[in-house]
Amino acid sequence: MHSELETPVRVRFAPSPTGHPHLGNIRAALFNWLFARHHGGKFVLRIEDTDVARKVEGAVDTIVGSLRWLGLDWDEGPYFQSQRSATYRDIAHRLLQEGHTYSCYCSAERLEAMRQEQAKRKQPPRYDRRCRNLSQQERAQLEASGITPVVRFKTPHEGETTVHDLIHGAVAFKHATLDDFVLLKSDGYPTYHLANVIDDHLMAISHVLRGVEWLSSTPRHVLLYGALDWQPPLFAHLPMILGPDRAKLSKRHGAATIIDYQEQGYLPEAMVNFLALLGWSLDDHTELLTREELIEHFSLDRVGKTGAIFDKDKLEWMNGVYMRRLSLDEFVGRALPFLDRGLPESVQRPLDEGYVHQVMSLIQERARTLAEVPELTDFFFLDDVQYDTDLLLGKDLDTQSAINAITTTLHSLQGVAHWDASLLEAVLRPLAKELGLSTRAFFGLLRVAVTGRTAAPPLFQTMEVLGQEKCLRRLSAALQLLSGSS
RNA sequence: GGCGCAUUCGUCUAGAGGCCUAGGACACCUCCCUCUCAAGGAGGAGAUCACGGGUUCGAAUCCCGUAUGCGCUACCA
């Protein structure tokens, strides 16, 4: 075991481009990044694209895009394992010469049949090592038949390997429960086990921080390091992020990729804060931490062991907090793309920036995500508002008094010279009294008339932003509606 | 089936033998503020610390079993 003082911290995020990175992957990336930044070390990005068949087009772009969006900058890479085949072959060759591996000619069909047989007999499915002790002659024969072999590792039959995990402590695995795993596939590409060990060593990775689903294969890696006579890195297996059903998070659980959250209007800084708290905590009360605080305090010994269900409600709350903390300009800048995309077609583009500013100042503290900004504010941008006439009438407001109230309001507002919130309030509040209506009923009526909805930003400010002309027009329209229905 | 890991309020978590009649946060409920909605403030409900045995004067914390969940068990990563 080496000390942290002598070895510079180098960690890596090594996703495979077999799909878009989901929250679990990204959380692993975040922890690696935080660990690197905390220790002043390096964060390396490596793409593990050794599975040609499962490769997904565009996945690398999403990986890069996700990291960029969250601000997880890397110091080296991306390295692509698909471009390092020669290295893996060389080292596999060395392993073969040193007697740590052997070629296996078994067909997929035979392996499948073997596994079925084992399952039937309730035996653990494991390669039966048929090719491990082939005679020279048998080997030559198989070689001549044109079969391209895979290369397997000679796992010791006896003994055990103990993995020293920084989070879980010592975990022992009996060699008898491991099988002769494949190092080189018949297509010439290495398996994860080989490529991962070689690259981590060659790239001088000091700490491997990865999901706990890798814990079971770590003894194989440790065995490989031993065979190569290399010093293994330190391991830390991170707890899993679970779906609401407590199963490993996947596409089945709906929004699982980080890009989904970007589209749903979450702020990257909120996302980082939230993800950091999934499996890590500072103390018994701190929930909100800036990126700098996260870097300053992050440590492996405060990483938990238990899988965490992703709690979207809490994310929403946290996102709201971050949205409210933004300066108005900043908020407008972030909301603009969502408005552009989310507002009805009928709204004239480009949006008037000054007007957007005024509107945004009214809903900044009300929105929990950027994606809900358009629906929260569309009435500010539309020419007319549609709503159910019934909304105008409350429990203590009949049609006649509503008509009366709006008519009076229209009169009072017609001549208002300085259309601003305080003046509107100065005019309308006394009016409620005159009309014998509660402010609740009266302002509620006006709110529906002017915005088309029962929940909106404060009435007077809303009216100020909407402007005199639009307000009067909508008030008149409400009057029409009421007259028509009576 | 085998191997491994995990198990504290619905959820995220604090807790590293006495500070715990278990703390915080989200969600939920009530009240206050109030023109509605948010935000904010004050309260509330919510966990026999999976269960059973030990160890100890004393256990959520240590040990051993059991149960449950999850992961791995591929020429996937």
Coordinates of C-alpha atoms (C1' of nucleotides) in Angstrom, one line a residue:
Chain A
M1 CA 0.0 0.0 0.0
H2 CA 1.5 3.3 -1.0
S3 CA 1.1 6.6 0.8
E4 CA -0.8 9.5 -0.7
L5 CA 2.2 11.7 -0.1
E6 CA 4.5 10.0 -2.5
T7 CA 1.9 9.3 -5.2
P8 CA 0.3 12.2 -7.1
V9 CA -3.4 11.9 -7.2
R10 CA -4.6 10.8 -10.6
V11 CA -8.1 9.6 -11.1
R12 CA -10.2 8.9 -14.1
F13 CA -13.7 8.8 -15.4
A14 CA -13.9 5.8 -17.8
P15 CA -17.4 5.4 -19.3
S16 CA -18.2 3.1 -22.2
P17 CA -20.0 4.7 -25.1
T18 CA -22.7 2.1 -25.1
G19 CA -25.4 4.5 -24.2
H20 CA -25.9 8.0 -22.8
P21 CA -24.3 8.4 -19.3
H22 CA -26.9 8.2 -16.6
L23 CA -26.9 9.7 -13.2
G24 CA -24.9 7.0 -11.7
N25 CA -22.1 7.4 -14.2
I26 CA -22.1 11.1 -13.8
R27 CA -22.1 10.9 -10.1
A28 CA -19.0 8.7 -10.3
A29 CA -17.5 11.3 -12.6
L30 CA -18.3 14.0 -10.1
F31 CA -16.7 12.2 -7.2
N32 CA -13.6 11.5 -9.2
W33 CA -13.5 15.2 -10.2
L34 CA -14.0 16.4 -6.7
F35 CA -11.4 14.0 -5.4
A36 CA -8.9 15.3 -8.0
R37 CA -9.6 18.9 -7.4
H38 CA -9.5 18.5 -3.6
H39 CA -6.1 16.9 -3.8
G40 CA -4.7 19.1 -6.5
G41 CA -4.5 16.0 -8.7
K42 CA -5.4 15.2 -12.3
F43 CA -8.7 14.1 -13.7
V44 CA -8.5 11.9 -16.8
L45 CA -11.2 11.1 -19.3
R46 CA -11.0 7.8 -20.9
I47 CA -13.5 6.2 -23.3
E48 CA -13.7 2.5 -22.9
D49 CA -14.9 1.6 -26.4
T50 CA -13.7 -1.9 -26.6
D51 CA -17.2 -3.3 -27.3
V52 CA -17.6 -2.6 -31.0
A53 CA -21.0 -4.3 -31.2
R54 CA -22.7 -2.3 -28.4
K55 CA -21.2 1.0 -29.4
V56 CA -23.9 3.8 -29.7
E57 CA -23.5 6.6 -32.1
G58 CA -23.2 10.0 -30.4
A59 CA -22.6 8.6 -27.0
V60 CA -19.2 10.1 -26.7
D61 CA -20.6 13.5 -27.6
T62 CA -23.2 13.1 -24.8
I63 CA -20.5 12.1 -22.3
V64 CA -18.4 15.1 -23.2
G65 CA -21.5 17.4 -23.3
S66 CA -22.6 16.2 -19.9
L67 CA -19.3 16.8 -18.2
R68 CA -19.0 20.2 -19.8
W69 CA -22.5 21.2 -18.8
L70 CA -21.7 20.3 -15.2
G71 CA -18.4 22.0 -15.4
L72 CA -16.4 18.9 -14.7
D73 CA -13.3 19.7 -16.7
W74 CA -10.7 17.1 -17.3
D75 CA -6.9 17.5 -17.5
E76 CA -6.2 14.7 -19.9
G77 CA -8.0 12.9 -22.7
P78 CA -10.3 11.8 -23.9
Y79 CA -8.2 8.7 -24.5
F80 CA -9.9 6.0 -26.6
Q81 CA -9.2 2.4 -25.9
S82 CA -10.1 1.5 -29.4
Q83 CA -7.0 3.3 -30.5
R84 CA -4.7 1.4 -28.1
S85 CA -5.2 -2.1 -29.3
A86 CA -1.5 -2.6 -30.0
T87 CA -0.6 -1.9 -26.4
Y88 CA -3.1 -4.4 -25.1
R89 CA -1.9 -7.0 -27.6
D90 CA 1.7 -6.6 -26.6
I91 CA 1.0 -6.9 -22.9
A92 CA -1.3 -9.9 -23.5
H93 CA 1.5 -11.5 -25.4
R94 CA 3.9 -10.9 -22.6
L95 CA 1.4 -12.5 -20.2
L96 CA 1.1 -15.5 -22.5
Q97 CA 4.8 -15.9 -22.7
E98 CA 5.1 -15.8 -19.0
G99 CA 2.5 -18.5 -18.6
H100 CA -0.3 -16.4 -17.1
T101 CA -2.8 -17.0 -19.9
Y102 CA -3.8 -19.5 -22.5
S103 CA -5.7 -19.6 -25.7
C104 CA -9.3 -20.9 -25.6
Y105 CA -10.9 -22.3 -28.7
C106 CA -14.3 -23.1 -27.2
S107 CA -17.2 -22.0 -29.4
A108 CA -19.9 -19.8 -28.1
E109 CA -22.3 -22.7 -28.6
R110 CA -20.2 -25.0 -26.4
L111 CA -20.0 -22.4 -23.7
E112 CA -23.7 -21.8 -23.8
A113 CA -24.4 -25.6 -23.6
M114 CA -22.0 -25.9 -20.7
R115 CA -23.6 -23.1 -18.8
Q116 CA -27.0 -24.6 -19.3
E117 CA -25.8 -27.9 -18.0
Q118 CA -24.3 -26.2 -15.0
A119 CA -27.5 -24.3 -14.3
K120 CA -29.5 -27.5 -14.6
R121 CA -27.3 -29.1 -12.0
K122 CA -27.4 -26.0 -9.9
Q123 CA -23.8 -25.5 -10.3
P124 CA -22.3 -22.0 -10.5
P125 CA -21.8 -21.1 -14.2
R126 CA -18.1 -21.0 -14.8
Y127 CA -15.8 -21.8 -17.6
D128 CA -14.7 -25.4 -17.2
R129 CA -11.1 -24.7 -18.2
R130 CA -11.1 -27.3 -21.0
C131 CA -8.5 -25.4 -23.0
R132 CA -6.3 -24.7 -20.0
N133 CA -4.3 -27.9 -20.3
L134 CA -4.4 -28.6 -24.0
S135 CA -1.5 -30.7 -25.3
Q136 CA 0.8 -29.3 -27.8
Q137 CA -0.8 -31.5 -30.5
E138 CA -4.4 -30.6 -29.7
R139 CA -3.5 -27.0 -29.7
A140 CA -1.8 -27.2 -33.1
Q141 CA -4.8 -29.1 -34.4
L142 CA -7.3 -26.4 -33.2
E143 CA -5.0 -23.7 -34.5
A144 CA -5.0 -25.3 -37.9
S145 CA -8.7 -25.5 -38.0
G146 CA -8.9 -21.8 -38.4
I147 CA -10.6 -20.9 -35.1
T148 CA -9.6 -17.6 -33.7
P149 CA -9.1 -18.2 -30.0
V150 CA -9.8 -15.9 -27.1
V151 CA -7.2 -15.4 -24.5
R152 CA -8.1 -16.4 -20.9
F153 CA -6.4 -15.7 -17.6
K154 CA -5.1 -18.6 -15.5
T155 CA -6.8 -17.9 -12.3
P156 CA -5.2 -19.8 -9.4
H157 CA -7.3 -22.7 -8.2
E158 CA -6.3 -22.2 -4.6
G159 CA -6.1 -19.4 -2.2
E160 CA -7.9 -16.1 -2.1
T161 CA -7.4 -12.4 -3.0
T162 CA -8.3 -9.6 -0.7
V163 CA -9.4 -6.3 -2.1
H164 CA -8.6 -3.4 0.2
D165 CA -11.3 -0.9 -0.5
L166 CA -11.1 2.6 0.9
I167 CA -14.9 2.6 1.5
H168 CA -15.7 -1.0 2.2
G169 CA -12.5 -2.1 3.9
A170 CA -11.1 -5.5 3.2
V171 CA -13.1 -7.8 1.1
A172 CA -11.9 -11.4 0.4
F173 CA -12.7 -13.5 -2.6
K174 CA -11.8 -17.2 -2.9
H175 CA -10.1 -18.0 -6.1
A176 CA -12.2 -21.1 -6.5
T177 CA -15.2 -18.8 -7.0
L178 CA -13.5 -16.9 -9.8
D179 CA -13.2 -18.4 -13.3
D180 CA -10.7 -18.1 -16.1
F181 CA -12.0 -14.8 -17.5
V182 CA -11.4 -13.6 -21.0
L183 CA -8.7 -11.0 -21.6
L184 CA -8.6 -10.8 -25.3
K185 CA -11.7 -11.3 -27.4
S186 CA -11.6 -13.1 -30.7
D187 CA -12.1 -9.8 -32.5
G188 CA -8.8 -8.7 -31.1
Y189 CA -10.2 -6.2 -28.7
P190 CA -9.4 -6.5 -25.0
T191 CA -12.1 -7.0 -22.4
Y192 CA -12.8 -4.4 -19.8
H193 CA -10.7 -6.3 -17.3
L194 CA -7.5 -6.2 -19.4
A195 CA -7.8 -2.8 -20.9
N196 CA -8.8 -1.2 -17.6
V197 CA -5.8 -2.7 -15.7
I198 CA -3.4 -1.8 -18.4
D199 CA -4.6 1.7 -18.8
D200 CA -4.9 2.5 -15.2
H201 CA -1.3 1.4 -14.8
L202 CA 0.0 3.1 -17.9
M203 CA -1.9 6.3 -17.1
A204 CA -0.5 6.2 -13.5
I205 CA -4.0 6.2 -12.0
S206 CA -3.6 6.4 -8.2
H207 CA -7.2 5.9 -7.1
V208 CA -9.9 4.0 -8.9
L209 CA -13.3 5.4 -7.8
R210 CA -16.0 3.5 -9.5
G211 CA -19.5 2.0 -8.9
V212 CA -19.9 -0.8 -6.5
E213 CA -21.0 -3.1 -9.3
W214 CA -17.3 -3.4 -10.0
L215 CA -16.4 -4.7 -6.6
S216 CA -17.0 -8.3 -7.6
S217 CA -14.6 -8.1 -10.5
T218 CA -11.9 -6.3 -8.6
P219 CA -10.1 -9.5 -7.4
R220 CA -9.6 -10.3 -11.1
H221 CA -8.0 -7.0 -11.6
V222 CA -5.8 -7.4 -8.5
L223 CA -4.7 -10.8 -9.8
L224 CA -3.8 -9.2 -13.2
Y225 CA -1.8 -6.5 -11.6
G226 CA 0.1 -9.2 -9.7
A227 CA 0.7 -11.2 -12.9
L228 CA 2.1 -8.1 -14.5
D229 CA 4.1 -7.3 -11.5
W230 CA 2.4 -3.9 -11.2
Q231 CA 1.4 -2.0 -8.1
P232 CA -2.4 -1.8 -8.2
P233 CA -4.1 1.6 -7.6
L234 CA -6.2 2.2 -4.5
F235 CA -9.8 1.2 -4.9
A236 CA -12.9 2.9 -3.7
H237 CA -16.3 1.5 -4.7
L238 CA -19.0 4.1 -4.7
P239 CA -22.6 3.2 -3.7
M240 CA -25.2 2.9 -6.4
I241 CA -27.9 5.3 -7.4
L242 CA -31.2 3.5 -7.5
G243 CA -34.5 4.0 -9.2
P244 CA -37.7 4.3 -7.1
D245 CA -38.0 0.5 -7.2
R246 CA -34.6 0.2 -5.6
A247 CA -33.1 -1.4 -8.7
K248 CA -30.0 -0.1 -10.4
L249 CA -30.9 3.0 -12.3
S250 CA -31.6 2.6 -16.0
K251 CA -33.6 3.9 -18.9
R252 CA -36.6 2.1 -17.6
H253 CA -36.8 4.7 -14.8
G254 CA -37.5 7.5 -17.1
A255 CA -35.2 10.5 -17.1
A256 CA -31.9 8.9 -16.3
T257 CA -29.4 10.8 -18.3
I258 CA -28.0 14.0 -17.3
I259 CA -29.1 15.6 -20.5
D260 CA -32.7 14.9 -19.6
Y261 CA -32.3 17.0 -16.6
Q262 CA -30.7 19.8 -18.5
E263 CA -33.8 19.8 -20.8
Q264 CA -36.1 19.7 -17.8
G265 CA -34.7 23.0 -16.8
Y266 CA -32.4 22.1 -13.9
L267 CA -29.4 24.2 -13.2
P268 CA -26.0 22.5 -13.5
E269 CA -24.9 24.0 -10.1
A270 CA -28.0 22.6 -8.4
M271 CA -27.4 19.3 -10.1
V272 CA -23.8 19.2 -8.9
N273 CA -24.8 20.0 -5.3
F274 CA -27.6 17.5 -5.3
L275 CA -25.5 14.7 -6.9
A276 CA -22.7 15.3 -4.4
L277 CA -25.1 14.7 -1.6
L278 CA -26.1 11.3 -3.0
G279 CA -23.7 9.1 -1.2
W280 CA -21.6 11.8 0.4
S281 CA -22.3 14.3 3.2
L282 CA -20.4 17.0 5.0
D283 CA -22.1 16.8 8.4
D284 CA -25.5 16.5 10.0
H285 CA -27.0 19.7 8.6
T286 CA -25.3 21.1 5.5
E287 CA -27.4 20.8 2.4
L288 CA -26.3 23.7 0.2
L289 CA -22.7 23.8 -0.8
T290 CA -21.0 25.7 -3.6
R291 CA -18.7 24.0 -6.0
E292 CA -15.7 25.5 -4.1
E293 CA -17.0 24.2 -0.8
L294 CA -17.6 20.8 -2.3
I295 CA -14.0 20.7 -3.5
E296 CA -12.7 21.9 -0.2
H297 CA -14.6 19.4 1.9
F298 CA -14.9 16.3 -0.3
S299 CA -13.4 13.2 1.2
L300 CA -13.7 9.5 0.7
D301 CA -14.3 8.8 4.3
R302 CA -17.5 10.6 4.2
V303 CA -18.8 8.6 1.3
G304 CA -21.5 6.2 2.4
K305 CA -22.0 2.6 1.5
T306 CA -25.7 2.3 0.9
G307 CA -27.4 2.8 -2.4
A308 CA -29.5 5.9 -2.8
I309 CA -32.8 6.5 -4.5
F310 CA -32.8 9.6 -6.6
D311 CA -35.3 11.9 -5.0
K312 CA -36.6 14.2 -7.6
D313 CA -38.7 16.3 -5.1
K314 CA -35.6 17.3 -3.3
L315 CA -33.8 18.1 -6.5
E316 CA -36.7 20.4 -7.4
W317 CA -36.5 22.1 -4.1
M318 CA -32.8 22.6 -4.4
N319 CA -33.1 23.8 -8.0
G320 CA -35.6 26.4 -6.8
V321 CA -33.1 27.6 -4.2
Y322 CA -30.4 28.0 -6.9
M323 CA -32.8 29.7 -9.2
R324 CA -33.7 32.3 -6.6
R325 CA -30.0 32.9 -5.8
L326 CA -29.3 33.9 -9.4
S327 CA -29.1 37.6 -10.3
L328 CA -32.0 38.7 -12.5
D329 CA -29.7 39.1 -15.5
E330 CA -28.3 35.7 -15.0
F331 CA -31.8 34.2 -14.6
V332 CA -33.0 35.9 -17.7
G333 CA -30.0 34.5 -19.6
R334 CA -30.8 31.0 -18.5
A335 CA -34.5 31.3 -19.0
L336 CA -34.4 32.8 -22.5
P337 CA -33.7 29.6 -24.4
F338 CA -36.6 27.9 -22.6
L339 CA -38.9 30.8 -23.3
D340 CA -37.9 30.7 -26.9
R341 CA -38.7 27.0 -27.2
G342 CA -41.6 26.8 -24.8
L343 CA -43.8 29.8 -25.6
P344 CA -46.6 29.3 -28.1
E345 CA -45.8 29.8 -31.8
S346 CA -48.1 32.8 -32.0
V347 CA -45.8 34.8 -29.8
Q348 CA -43.6 37.2 -31.8
R349 CA -39.9 36.4 -31.9
P350 CA -37.4 37.5 -31.0
L351 CA -38.6 38.3 -27.6
D352 CA -38.2 41.8 -26.3
E353 CA -35.4 41.6 -23.8
G354 CA -36.5 44.5 -21.7
Y355 CA -40.0 43.0 -21.4
V356 CA -38.6 39.6 -20.6
H357 CA -36.6 41.1 -17.8
Q358 CA -39.7 42.6 -16.2
V359 CA -41.6 39.4 -16.5
M360 CA -38.8 37.3 -15.2
S361 CA -38.4 39.4 -12.1
L362 CA -42.0 38.5 -11.2
I363 CA -41.6 34.7 -11.5
Q364 CA -38.0 34.1 -10.6
E365 CA -38.9 33.1 -7.0
R366 CA -41.9 31.1 -8.2
A367 CA -40.3 28.8 -10.7
R368 CA -38.7 25.6 -9.6
T369 CA -37.2 24.7 -13.0
L370 CA -36.4 26.7 -16.1
A371 CA -38.7 24.5 -18.1
E372 CA -41.8 25.7 -16.2
V373 CA -41.0 29.4 -16.9
P374 CA -42.9 29.5 -20.2
E375 CA -46.1 28.1 -18.9
L376 CA -45.9 30.3 -15.8
T377 CA -45.6 33.4 -18.0
D378 CA -47.3 32.8 -21.3
F379 CA -50.1 35.2 -20.5
F380 CA -47.6 38.0 -20.4
F381 CA -46.7 37.3 -24.0
L382 CA -50.0 36.4 -25.6
D383 CA -52.4 38.9 -27.0
D384 CA -55.5 37.5 -25.4
V385 CA -56.1 35.1 -22.7
Q386 CA -58.5 32.2 -22.7
Y387 CA -60.2 30.9 -19.6
D388 CA -63.3 29.5 -18.2
T389 CA -65.9 32.2 -17.4
D390 CA -66.6 30.5 -14.1
L391 CA -63.2 31.4 -12.9
L392 CA -64.3 35.0 -12.7
L393 CA -66.9 34.2 -10.2
G394 CA -66.0 33.2 -6.7
K395 CA -68.1 31.8 -3.8
D396 CA -68.9 35.3 -2.7
L397 CA -69.2 36.9 -6.1
D398 CA -72.2 36.7 -8.4
T399 CA -72.3 37.7 -12.0
Q400 CA -73.9 41.0 -11.3
S401 CA -71.5 42.2 -8.8
A402 CA -68.6 41.0 -10.9
I403 CA -69.9 43.0 -13.9
N404 CA -70.4 45.9 -11.6
A405 CA -66.9 45.6 -10.2
I406 CA -65.2 45.4 -13.5
T407 CA -67.2 48.3 -14.9
T408 CA -66.2 50.5 -12.0
T409 CA -62.6 49.4 -12.3
L410 CA -62.5 50.2 -16.0
H411 CA -63.8 53.7 -15.2
S412 CA -61.2 54.3 -12.6
L413 CA -58.3 53.0 -14.6
Q414 CA -59.1 54.6 -17.9
G415 CA -57.5 57.9 -17.0
V416 CA -54.6 56.7 -14.9
A417 CA -51.5 58.6 -16.1
H418 CA -48.7 56.8 -14.3
W419 CA -49.4 53.1 -14.8
D420 CA -47.3 51.5 -12.1
A421 CA -47.9 49.1 -9.3
S422 CA -48.1 51.4 -6.4
L423 CA -50.5 53.7 -8.1
L424 CA -52.7 50.8 -9.2
E425 CA -52.8 49.6 -5.6
A426 CA -53.6 53.1 -4.4
V427 CA -56.6 53.2 -6.8
L428 CA -57.8 49.6 -6.5
R429 CA -57.6 48.9 -2.8
P430 CA -60.0 51.7 -1.9
L431 CA -62.2 50.5 -4.7
A432 CA -62.7 47.1 -3.1
K433 CA -64.1 48.9 -0.1
E434 CA -66.4 51.1 -2.2
L435 CA -67.7 48.0 -3.9
G436 CA -68.2 46.2 -0.7
L437 CA -66.0 43.4 -1.8
S438 CA -63.2 41.7 0.1
T439 CA -59.8 42.3 -1.4
R440 CA -59.6 38.6 -1.9
A441 CA -62.7 38.5 -4.1
F442 CA -62.1 41.7 -5.9
F443 CA -58.4 41.2 -6.7
G444 CA -59.1 37.6 -7.5
L445 CA -61.6 38.7 -10.1
L446 CA -59.2 41.1 -11.6
R447 CA -56.5 38.6 -11.6
V448 CA -58.5 36.1 -13.6
A449 CA -59.6 38.8 -16.0
V450 CA -56.1 40.1 -16.6
T451 CA -54.1 36.8 -16.5
G452 CA -56.7 34.2 -17.2
R453 CA -55.6 32.2 -14.2
T454 CA -56.2 32.1 -10.5
A455 CA -52.5 31.8 -9.6
A456 CA -50.1 34.4 -10.8
P457 CA -47.6 36.9 -9.6
P458 CA -48.9 39.8 -7.4
L459 CA -51.7 41.6 -9.2
F460 CA -50.4 45.2 -9.3
Q461 CA -47.0 44.3 -10.5
T462 CA -48.4 42.0 -13.0
M463 CA -50.7 44.8 -14.3
E464 CA -47.8 47.2 -14.4
V465 CA -45.8 44.9 -16.6
L466 CA -48.7 44.0 -18.8
G467 CA -49.3 47.7 -19.4
Q468 CA -52.4 49.8 -19.4
E469 CA -53.6 49.0 -22.9
K470 CA -53.5 45.2 -22.5
C471 CA -55.1 45.3 -19.0
L472 CA -58.0 47.5 -20.1
R473 CA -58.6 45.3 -23.1
R474 CA -58.6 42.1 -21.1
L475 CA -60.9 43.8 -18.5
S476 CA -63.3 44.7 -21.3
A477 CA -63.1 41.2 -22.7
A478 CA -64.0 39.8 -19.2
L479 CA -67.0 42.1 -19.1
Q480 CA -68.2 40.8 -22.5
L481 CA -67.8 37.2 -21.2
L482 CA -69.9 38.0 -18.1
S483 CA -72.6 39.8 -20.0
G484 CA -72.9 37.0 -22.4
S485 CA -73.3 34.4 -19.7
S486 CA -75.9 36.1 -17.7
Chain B
rG1 C1' -27.6 -21.7 -7.5
rG2 C1' -22.6 -19.4 -6.2
rC3 C1' -19.9 -15.1 -4.7
rG4 C1' -20.1 -10.2 -2.9
rC5 C1' -22.1 -5.8 -0.8
rA6 C1' -25.8 -3.4 1.9
rU7 C1' -29.8 -2.7 5.8
rU8 C1' -31.3 4.5 10.8
rC9 C1' -38.2 8.5 9.5
rG10 C1' -41.8 7.7 2.6
rU11 C1' -36.8 9.7 0.4
rC12 C1' -31.5 11.7 1.1
rU13 C1' -28.8 11.5 5.4
rA14 C1' -26.1 12.6 10.8
rG15 C1' -24.5 9.0 14.1
rA16 C1' -17.6 5.8 14.5
rG17 C1' -20.1 2.4 23.0
rG18 C1' -22.7 6.5 27.3
rC19 C1' -23.9 13.7 24.4
rC20 C1' -29.8 9.5 21.3
rU21 C1' -36.4 9.9 25.3
rA22 C1' -31.9 9.1 17.4
rG23 C1' -30.3 15.2 14.8
rG24 C1' -30.9 17.8 9.9
rA25 C1' -33.1 18.2 4.8
rC26 C1' -37.0 17.1 1.0
rA27 C1' -42.0 15.7 0.8
rC28 C1' -46.6 15.8 4.0
rC29 C1' -50.0 18.4 7.7
rU30 C1' -51.4 22.9 10.8
rC31 C1' -50.8 28.0 11.8
rC32 C1' -48.7 33.0 10.7
rC33 C1' -47.6 36.5 6.7
rU34 C1' -50.9 37.7 2.4
rC35 C1' -54.8 40.0 -3.4
rU36 C1' -53.8 34.3 -5.5
rC37 C1' -49.4 31.4 -6.2
rA38 C1' -44.6 31.2 -4.6
rA39 C1' -41.0 32.6 -1.0
rG40 C1' -40.4 33.2 4.3
rG41 C1' -41.6 32.3 9.7
rA42 C1' -43.5 29.0 13.7
rG43 C1' -45.2 24.3 14.9
rG44 C1' -46.6 18.9 13.9
rA45 C1' -46.8 14.1 12.4
rG46 C1' -43.2 10.5 10.8
rA47 C1' -37.6 5.5 12.6
rU48 C1' -39.6 -0.4 18.3
rC49 C1' -32.0 2.2 14.4
rA50 C1' -34.3 -5.2 9.4
rC51 C1' -34.7 -9.4 13.0
rG52 C1' -32.5 -12.8 16.7
rG53 C1' -28.5 -13.8 19.7
rG54 C1' -24.2 -12.4 22.1
rU55 C1' -19.9 -8.9 24.2
rU56 C1' -20.3 -4.8 27.8
rC57 C1' -22.1 -1.6 33.8
rG58 C1' -24.1 0.5 29.0
rA59 C1' -25.1 -0.8 21.7
rA60 C1' -28.0 2.4 16.2
rU61 C1' -22.8 2.0 17.1
rC62 C1' -18.5 -4.2 18.4
rC63 C1' -19.2 -9.8 17.2
rC64 C1' -22.1 -14.0 15.2
rG65 C1' -26.4 -15.8 12.8
rU66 C1' -31.1 -15.1 10.1
rA67 C1' -34.1 -12.4 6.7
rU68 C1' -34.6 -9.0 2.9
rG69 C1' -32.8 -6.0 -1.0
rC70 C1' -29.2 -5.1 -4.6
rG71 C1' -24.9 -6.2 -7.5
rC72 C1' -21.8 -9.6 -10.1
rU73 C1' -21.9 -14.4 -12.1
rA74 C1' -20.7 -12.8 -21.0
rC75 C1' -15.6 -13.2 -26.3
rC76 C1' -20.8 -6.2 -21.9
rA77 C1' -18.9 -2.4 -19.5

